């Protein structure tokens, strides 16, 4: 079960002596809803007592006015959780709370994933701390609390636990008095720091700073720990950083209005679309995006190819992401609930559909059928990233390799299965060029199978097929 519980999440924290911190974490989590819709939680403290509220569902559903009133105090952390598992376990909602003693607790919110939990599990086993039913984030909380119980400050405890965090992590931890933010040495997931009056904010993405009127200060550096308490803010570089941001943040996951590594996510996506049009010439009458994530790429594609853009598929914004549902038939039905093509726009036209990625191939098959049923004369599919052939171990829920369509089907077979007249991917080189950052600063593992943080025993799950070199 644990291997299914890989999650990619949104985390947010506020420390400010004049703030009602939970009142700011709440809208922050709202802005990060795209990073997780399974559950949400906030832990807050007034300097003396740590209180929390967490539960399944969207931010809009989890907190009542009463809950927010009870979450008093000037420091708070929060998390939206996203999981691949069909069975939702309330017990896995975050922040995870651990009681240290009658007076002291800690709370932890994690974005990322430890592909191998062997090292941390062995440590806890040796200390006779039960790991039964615990996932990676639970174990991280257990080891931190072990060191806090040994009379270490929260930051010291995190520093001592650090060698056991064998994977990708952005964490926000708090006790009654302070918040500690930390990022793994590769900075696989994004995490930034903002300032609001004299207070400090941490957020997975800068779009969440904007929503509360905070100013972007900088990103938490890979390998860095940042402590905020009544004395102010201080940085501890725990290990040497080697930035490798997951490229999928730019391709799909992050919000377009976020800035990551100094780059506008929206601008990058437009560039991906432009580059795609430079690499492939297709005759068409109309460019339509798969909403919402492919909109900037479709605009870029249209501008470069001079083929008119029109949002010909309408999205019901109140049905959330299909990826969560693991059974294929449920996913199919949700696509129809969520998307509806406008027949009067598509009829008798050569339609170029732009999407950001193909993972399993299920969603785009449905969308292409919709476009055909809507009366399109021909349908061409342009993908603004290369084929995804390798699973993710760092916190995105891309499934195991067997489910990734490009890992077991040829280009032609994928086009046939999806039902398009032609299918084109952005090249690997074109992707790097359009992003405008050195390849060495990115984690490209979903395209290359090269994992910058050791994936331990999970490497046995990876196959390199000779045909991969061809596309
Ligand atoms: P699929 O039907 O599995 O090929 O789904 C691909 C679609 O899901 C693309 O249109 C993306 O916009 C979206 N997508 C890609 N990666 C993820 C992910 N990790 N989580 C949720 N959705 C994703």
PDB file of C-alpha atoms and ligand atoms in Angstrom, residues 82 248 252-253 293 323 331 355-364 396-398, ligand 1:
ATOM      1  CA  UNK A  82      -2.613  14.662  -3.213  1.00  0.00           C
ATOM      2  CA  UNK A 248       7.190  18.561 -14.667  1.00  0.00           C
ATOM      3  CA  UNK A 252       2.240  20.661 -16.052  1.00  0.00           C
ATOM      4  CA  UNK A 253       2.044  20.947 -12.323  1.00  0.00           C
ATOM      5  CA  UNK A 293      -2.924  23.319 -18.222  1.00  0.00           C
ATOM      6  CA  UNK A 323      -5.834  11.842 -12.163  1.00  0.00           C
ATOM      7  CA  UNK A 331     -11.378   8.275 -15.169  1.00  0.00           C
ATOM      8  CA  UNK A 355      -1.843  19.135 -24.579  1.00  0.00           C
ATOM      9  CA  UNK A 356       1.042  19.355 -22.141  1.00  0.00           C
ATOM     10  CA  UNK A 357       1.785  15.660 -21.694  1.00  0.00           C
ATOM     11  CA  UNK A 358       0.656  12.100 -22.271  1.00  0.00           C
ATOM     12  CA  UNK A 359       0.975   9.897 -19.227  1.00  0.00           C
ATOM     13  CA  UNK A 360      -1.324   6.879 -19.438  1.00  0.00           C
ATOM     14  CA  UNK A 361      -3.023   8.058 -22.622  1.00  0.00           C
ATOM     15  CA  UNK A 362      -6.504   7.742 -21.154  1.00  0.00           C
ATOM     16  CA  UNK A 363      -7.502  11.397 -20.991  1.00  0.00           C
ATOM     17  CA  UNK A 364      -6.314  12.333 -24.450  1.00  0.00           C
ATOM     18  CA  UNK A 396       4.201  13.259  -8.494  1.00  0.00           C
ATOM     19  CA  UNK A 397       1.748  10.471  -8.814  1.00  0.00           C
ATOM     20  CA  UNK A 398       2.742   9.320 -12.294  1.00  0.00           C
TER      21      UNK A 398
HETATM   22  P1  LIG B   1      -3.199  10.608 -19.306  1.00  0.00           P
HETATM   23  O1  LIG B   1      -4.593  10.388 -19.727  1.00  0.00           O
HETATM   24  O2  LIG B   1      -2.825   9.682 -18.199  1.00  0.00           O
HETATM   25  O3  LIG B   1      -2.225  10.557 -20.415  1.00  0.00           O
HETATM   26  O4  LIG B   1      -3.165  12.029 -18.620  1.00  0.00           O
HETATM   27  C1  LIG B   1      -2.403  13.063 -19.118  1.00  0.00           C
HETATM   28  C2  LIG B   1      -3.057  14.340 -18.713  1.00  0.00           C
HETATM   29  O5  LIG B   1      -3.038  14.465 -17.304  1.00  0.00           O
HETATM   30  C3  LIG B   1      -2.302  15.515 -19.312  1.00  0.00           C
HETATM   31  O6  LIG B   1      -3.232  16.214 -20.079  1.00  0.00           O
HETATM   32  C4  LIG B   1      -1.841  16.352 -18.143  1.00  0.00           C
HETATM   33  O7  LIG B   1      -2.440  17.631 -18.247  1.00  0.00           O
HETATM   34  C5  LIG B   1      -2.341  15.630 -16.909  1.00  0.00           C
HETATM   35  N1  LIG B   1      -1.221  15.179 -16.066  1.00  0.00           N
HETATM   36  C6  LIG B   1       0.037  14.917 -16.391  1.00  0.00           C
HETATM   37  N2  LIG B   1       0.750  14.515 -15.316  1.00  0.00           N
HETATM   38  C7  LIG B   1      -0.073  14.542 -14.271  1.00  0.00           C
HETATM   39  C8  LIG B   1       0.045  14.255 -12.886  1.00  0.00           C
HETATM   40  N3  LIG B   1       1.174  13.863 -12.357  1.00  0.00           N
HETATM   41  N4  LIG B   1      -1.054  14.396 -12.106  1.00  0.00           N
HETATM   42  C9  LIG B   1      -2.212  14.786 -12.627  1.00  0.00           C
HETATM   43  N5  LIG B   1      -2.400  15.054 -13.916  1.00  0.00           N
HETATM   44  C10 LIG B   1      -1.347  14.938 -14.743  1.00  0.00           C
END
